[in-house]
């Protein structure tokens, strides 16, 4: 059986919030790869992008994803929204966990990111302009659609976690 439960999806889709709830329900560790990167580099993500560029961020992200997937104990792992664009990361994580994709209506997603204080500033790829954000989401759709989709638009994190557990149980 694949060990971990891994959450992907666009910025603001609820990966971190749902992941925490899910990990608590299972009694597993929760790991947020963005948090690991920030801790490792000692600077917030926008600063990594500004100082070293997105390419460097993606290298560190791939390394962190590989490391956390190798953990012995099962964990709920929330990925940054772009982590699975890397084919090697995809291959590795698909082998080591069941991946679920959280999806959310774009307007609600923009509200969530803008509502959270400082959240938009913490996401260098977040565009306040709807059309640009939509284009980024469209470009990623083929990757996100590889995985079971869980809609979070109108559901609480508890209900989303419940639905992931239900689907996960059918895969075991
Ligand atoms: C990114 C999403 C962010 C973070 C970085 C890049 C992306 O994580 O990894 O800003 O490419 O979609 P969240 O999806 O948790 O916002």
Tab-separated table of C-alpha atoms and ligand atoms in Angstrom:
chain	number	residue	atom	x	y	z
A	1	UNK	CA	0.000	0.000	0.000
A	2	UNK	CA	1.158	3.532	-0.698
A	3	UNK	CA	2.144	5.112	2.554
A	4	UNK	CA	1.386	8.806	2.640
A	5	UNK	CA	-1.622	10.943	1.834
A	6	UNK	CA	-0.504	13.831	-0.367
A	7	UNK	CA	-2.510	16.952	-1.158
A	8	UNK	CA	-2.053	19.008	-4.291
A	9	UNK	CA	-4.141	21.788	-5.845
A	10	UNK	CA	-4.006	25.469	-6.649
A	11	UNK	CA	-3.037	28.198	-4.172
A	12	UNK	CA	-5.897	28.758	-1.747
A	13	UNK	CA	-7.591	25.434	-2.426
A	14	UNK	CA	-7.230	24.445	1.253
A	15	UNK	CA	-4.311	22.004	1.252
A	16	UNK	CA	-2.768	23.168	4.530
A	17	UNK	CA	-6.007	23.593	6.493
A	18	UNK	CA	-7.434	20.292	5.301
A	19	UNK	CA	-4.109	18.526	5.733
A	20	UNK	CA	-3.919	19.491	9.408
A	21	UNK	CA	-7.448	18.232	10.054
A	22	UNK	CA	-6.762	15.013	8.178
A	23	UNK	CA	-3.493	14.341	10.024
A	24	UNK	CA	-5.201	14.930	13.384
A	25	UNK	CA	-7.982	12.501	12.440
A	26	UNK	CA	-5.468	9.807	11.505
A	27	UNK	CA	-3.000	10.550	14.303
A	28	UNK	CA	-0.315	11.060	11.645
A	29	UNK	CA	2.299	13.779	11.253
A	30	UNK	CA	1.443	16.736	9.061
A	31	UNK	CA	4.085	18.197	6.754
A	32	UNK	CA	3.713	21.322	4.644
A	33	UNK	CA	6.522	21.393	2.082
A	34	UNK	CA	6.396	25.219	1.833
A	35	UNK	CA	7.005	25.417	5.589
A	36	UNK	CA	9.972	23.061	5.310
A	37	UNK	CA	11.453	25.230	2.531
A	38	UNK	CA	10.984	28.448	4.516
A	39	UNK	CA	12.600	26.855	7.548
A	40	UNK	CA	15.476	25.419	5.542
A	41	UNK	CA	16.303	28.604	3.663
A	42	UNK	CA	15.527	30.876	6.599
A	43	UNK	CA	13.471	33.285	4.530
A	44	UNK	CA	9.889	33.665	3.329
A	45	UNK	CA	8.988	32.345	-0.134
A	46	UNK	CA	8.642	35.765	-1.834
A	47	UNK	CA	12.186	36.549	-0.734
A	48	UNK	CA	13.445	33.248	-2.195
A	49	UNK	CA	11.796	34.142	-5.524
A	50	UNK	CA	13.127	37.706	-5.444
A	51	UNK	CA	16.657	36.863	-4.369
A	52	UNK	CA	17.326	33.542	-6.127
A	53	UNK	CA	14.529	33.195	-8.691
A	54	UNK	CA	11.751	30.668	-9.192
A	55	UNK	CA	14.154	28.086	-10.689
A	56	UNK	CA	16.072	27.854	-7.424
A	57	UNK	CA	12.839	27.624	-5.433
A	58	UNK	CA	11.740	24.711	-7.652
A	59	UNK	CA	15.059	22.888	-7.111
A	60	UNK	CA	14.760	23.146	-3.338
A	61	UNK	CA	11.088	22.196	-3.544
A	62	UNK	CA	11.909	19.018	-5.520
A	63	UNK	CA	14.584	18.078	-2.987
A	64	UNK	CA	12.236	18.662	-0.034
A	65	UNK	CA	9.443	16.642	-1.679
A	66	UNK	CA	11.828	13.725	-2.239
A	67	UNK	CA	13.038	13.856	1.357
A	68	UNK	CA	9.653	14.035	3.035
A	69	UNK	CA	8.278	11.224	0.872
A	70	UNK	CA	11.073	8.981	2.172
A	71	UNK	CA	9.976	9.296	5.788
A	72	UNK	CA	9.385	5.964	7.455
A	73	UNK	CA	6.173	6.962	9.257
A	74	UNK	CA	3.112	7.752	7.165
A	75	UNK	CA	2.289	11.439	6.956
A	76	UNK	CA	-0.201	13.813	5.443
A	77	UNK	CA	1.852	15.988	3.100
A	78	UNK	CA	0.554	19.300	1.722
A	79	UNK	CA	2.472	20.388	-1.378
A	80	UNK	CA	2.954	23.843	-2.851
A	81	UNK	CA	0.617	24.287	-5.809
A	82	UNK	CA	3.416	23.953	-8.383
A	83	UNK	CA	5.364	21.021	-6.912
A	84	UNK	CA	3.911	18.338	-9.204
A	85	UNK	CA	4.820	20.241	-12.371
A	86	UNK	CA	8.196	18.533	-11.975
A	87	UNK	CA	7.925	15.076	-13.651
A	88	UNK	CA	10.477	13.447	-11.325
A	89	UNK	CA	8.666	14.698	-8.238
A	90	UNK	CA	5.424	13.436	-9.727
A	91	UNK	CA	6.829	9.980	-10.337
A	92	UNK	CA	8.312	9.742	-6.863
A	93	UNK	CA	5.270	10.996	-5.002
A	94	UNK	CA	2.840	8.920	-7.056
A	95	UNK	CA	4.815	5.848	-5.965
A	96	UNK	CA	4.924	6.826	-2.305
A	97	UNK	CA	1.512	8.233	-1.599
A	98	UNK	CA	-2.073	8.536	-2.636
A	99	UNK	CA	-2.408	11.990	-4.139
A	100	UNK	CA	-5.647	13.976	-3.924
A	101	UNK	CA	-6.250	17.283	-5.654
A	102	UNK	CA	-8.259	19.970	-3.887
A	103	UNK	CA	-10.220	22.148	-6.283
A	104	UNK	CA	-12.101	25.362	-5.700
A	105	UNK	CA	-14.090	27.853	-7.717
A	106	UNK	CA	-11.687	30.586	-8.890
A	107	UNK	CA	-13.637	33.524	-7.425
A	108	UNK	CA	-13.823	31.850	-4.026
A	109	UNK	CA	-10.147	30.999	-4.292
A	110	UNK	CA	-9.267	34.657	-4.967
A	111	UNK	CA	-11.428	35.741	-2.019
A	112	UNK	CA	-9.687	33.254	0.273
A	113	UNK	CA	-6.182	34.302	-0.688
A	114	UNK	CA	-6.965	38.023	-0.500
A	115	UNK	CA	-8.904	37.685	2.763
A	116	UNK	CA	-6.085	35.959	4.655
A	117	UNK	CA	-3.870	38.723	6.024
A	118	UNK	CA	-0.600	38.952	4.146
A	119	UNK	CA	-1.436	35.736	2.319
A	120	UNK	CA	-1.375	37.179	-1.196
A	121	UNK	CA	2.007	38.758	-0.424
A	122	UNK	CA	3.254	35.346	0.644
A	123	UNK	CA	2.476	33.866	-2.763
A	124	UNK	CA	4.652	35.400	-5.456
A	125	UNK	CA	2.695	33.649	-8.220
A	126	UNK	CA	-0.670	34.897	-6.998
A	127	UNK	CA	-2.154	37.384	-9.452
A	128	UNK	CA	-4.865	39.749	-8.311
A	129	UNK	CA	-5.931	39.916	-11.948
A	130	UNK	CA	-8.469	37.149	-12.527
A	131	UNK	CA	-7.580	36.451	-16.174
A	132	UNK	CA	-3.909	35.859	-15.364
A	133	UNK	CA	-4.695	33.599	-12.479
A	134	UNK	CA	-7.139	31.690	-14.637
A	135	UNK	CA	-4.451	31.224	-17.305
A	136	UNK	CA	-2.060	29.798	-14.701
A	137	UNK	CA	-4.763	27.447	-13.447
A	138	UNK	CA	-5.599	26.352	-17.009
A	139	UNK	CA	-1.949	25.614	-17.736
A	140	UNK	CA	-1.819	23.368	-14.672
A	141	UNK	CA	-5.135	21.642	-15.208
A	142	UNK	CA	-3.648	18.586	-17.019
A	143	UNK	CA	-1.430	17.925	-14.008
A	144	UNK	CA	-4.115	18.490	-11.376
A	145	UNK	CA	-6.573	16.321	-13.279
A	146	UNK	CA	-4.359	13.257	-12.930
A	147	UNK	CA	-5.645	12.877	-9.360
A	148	UNK	CA	-9.006	12.408	-7.644
A	149	UNK	CA	-10.617	15.844	-7.308
A	150	UNK	CA	-12.161	17.043	-4.062
A	151	UNK	CA	-14.184	20.261	-4.279
A	152	UNK	CA	-13.605	22.577	-1.313
A	153	UNK	CA	-15.599	25.598	-2.558
A	154	UNK	CA	-18.483	25.225	-0.123
A	155	UNK	CA	-17.206	22.530	2.241
A	156	UNK	CA	-15.621	22.891	5.664
A	157	UNK	CA	-12.107	21.456	6.132
A	158	UNK	CA	-13.690	18.727	8.299
A	159	UNK	CA	-16.014	17.660	5.493
A	160	UNK	CA	-13.211	17.784	2.932
A	161	UNK	CA	-11.033	15.631	5.200
A	162	UNK	CA	-13.949	13.236	5.621
A	163	UNK	CA	-14.347	12.921	1.848
A	164	UNK	CA	-10.620	12.292	1.350
A	165	UNK	CA	-10.722	9.558	3.997
A	166	UNK	CA	-13.755	8.000	2.328
A	167	UNK	CA	-12.019	7.905	-1.072
A	168	UNK	CA	-8.713	6.798	0.439
A	169	UNK	CA	-10.433	3.841	2.132
A	170	UNK	CA	-11.750	2.665	-1.226
A	171	UNK	CA	-8.180	2.643	-2.600
A	172	UNK	CA	-6.729	0.503	0.182
B	1	LIG	C1	3.153	28.062	-5.630
B	1	LIG	C2	2.319	27.849	-4.551
B	1	LIG	C3	2.710	28.191	-3.179
B	1	LIG	C4	4.241	28.163	-3.027
B	1	LIG	C5	4.877	29.041	-4.060
B	1	LIG	C6	4.539	28.603	-5.489
B	1	LIG	C7	2.678	27.673	-6.972
B	1	LIG	O1	2.131	27.252	-2.283
B	1	LIG	O2	4.739	26.872	-3.129
B	1	LIG	O3	4.440	30.349	-3.837
B	1	LIG	O4	3.503	27.559	-7.894
B	1	LIG	O5	1.449	27.439	-7.124
B	1	LIG	P1	0.530	27.172	-1.979
B	1	LIG	O6	-0.086	26.357	-3.077
B	1	LIG	O7	0.464	26.480	-0.664
B	1	LIG	O8	0.018	28.562	-1.943
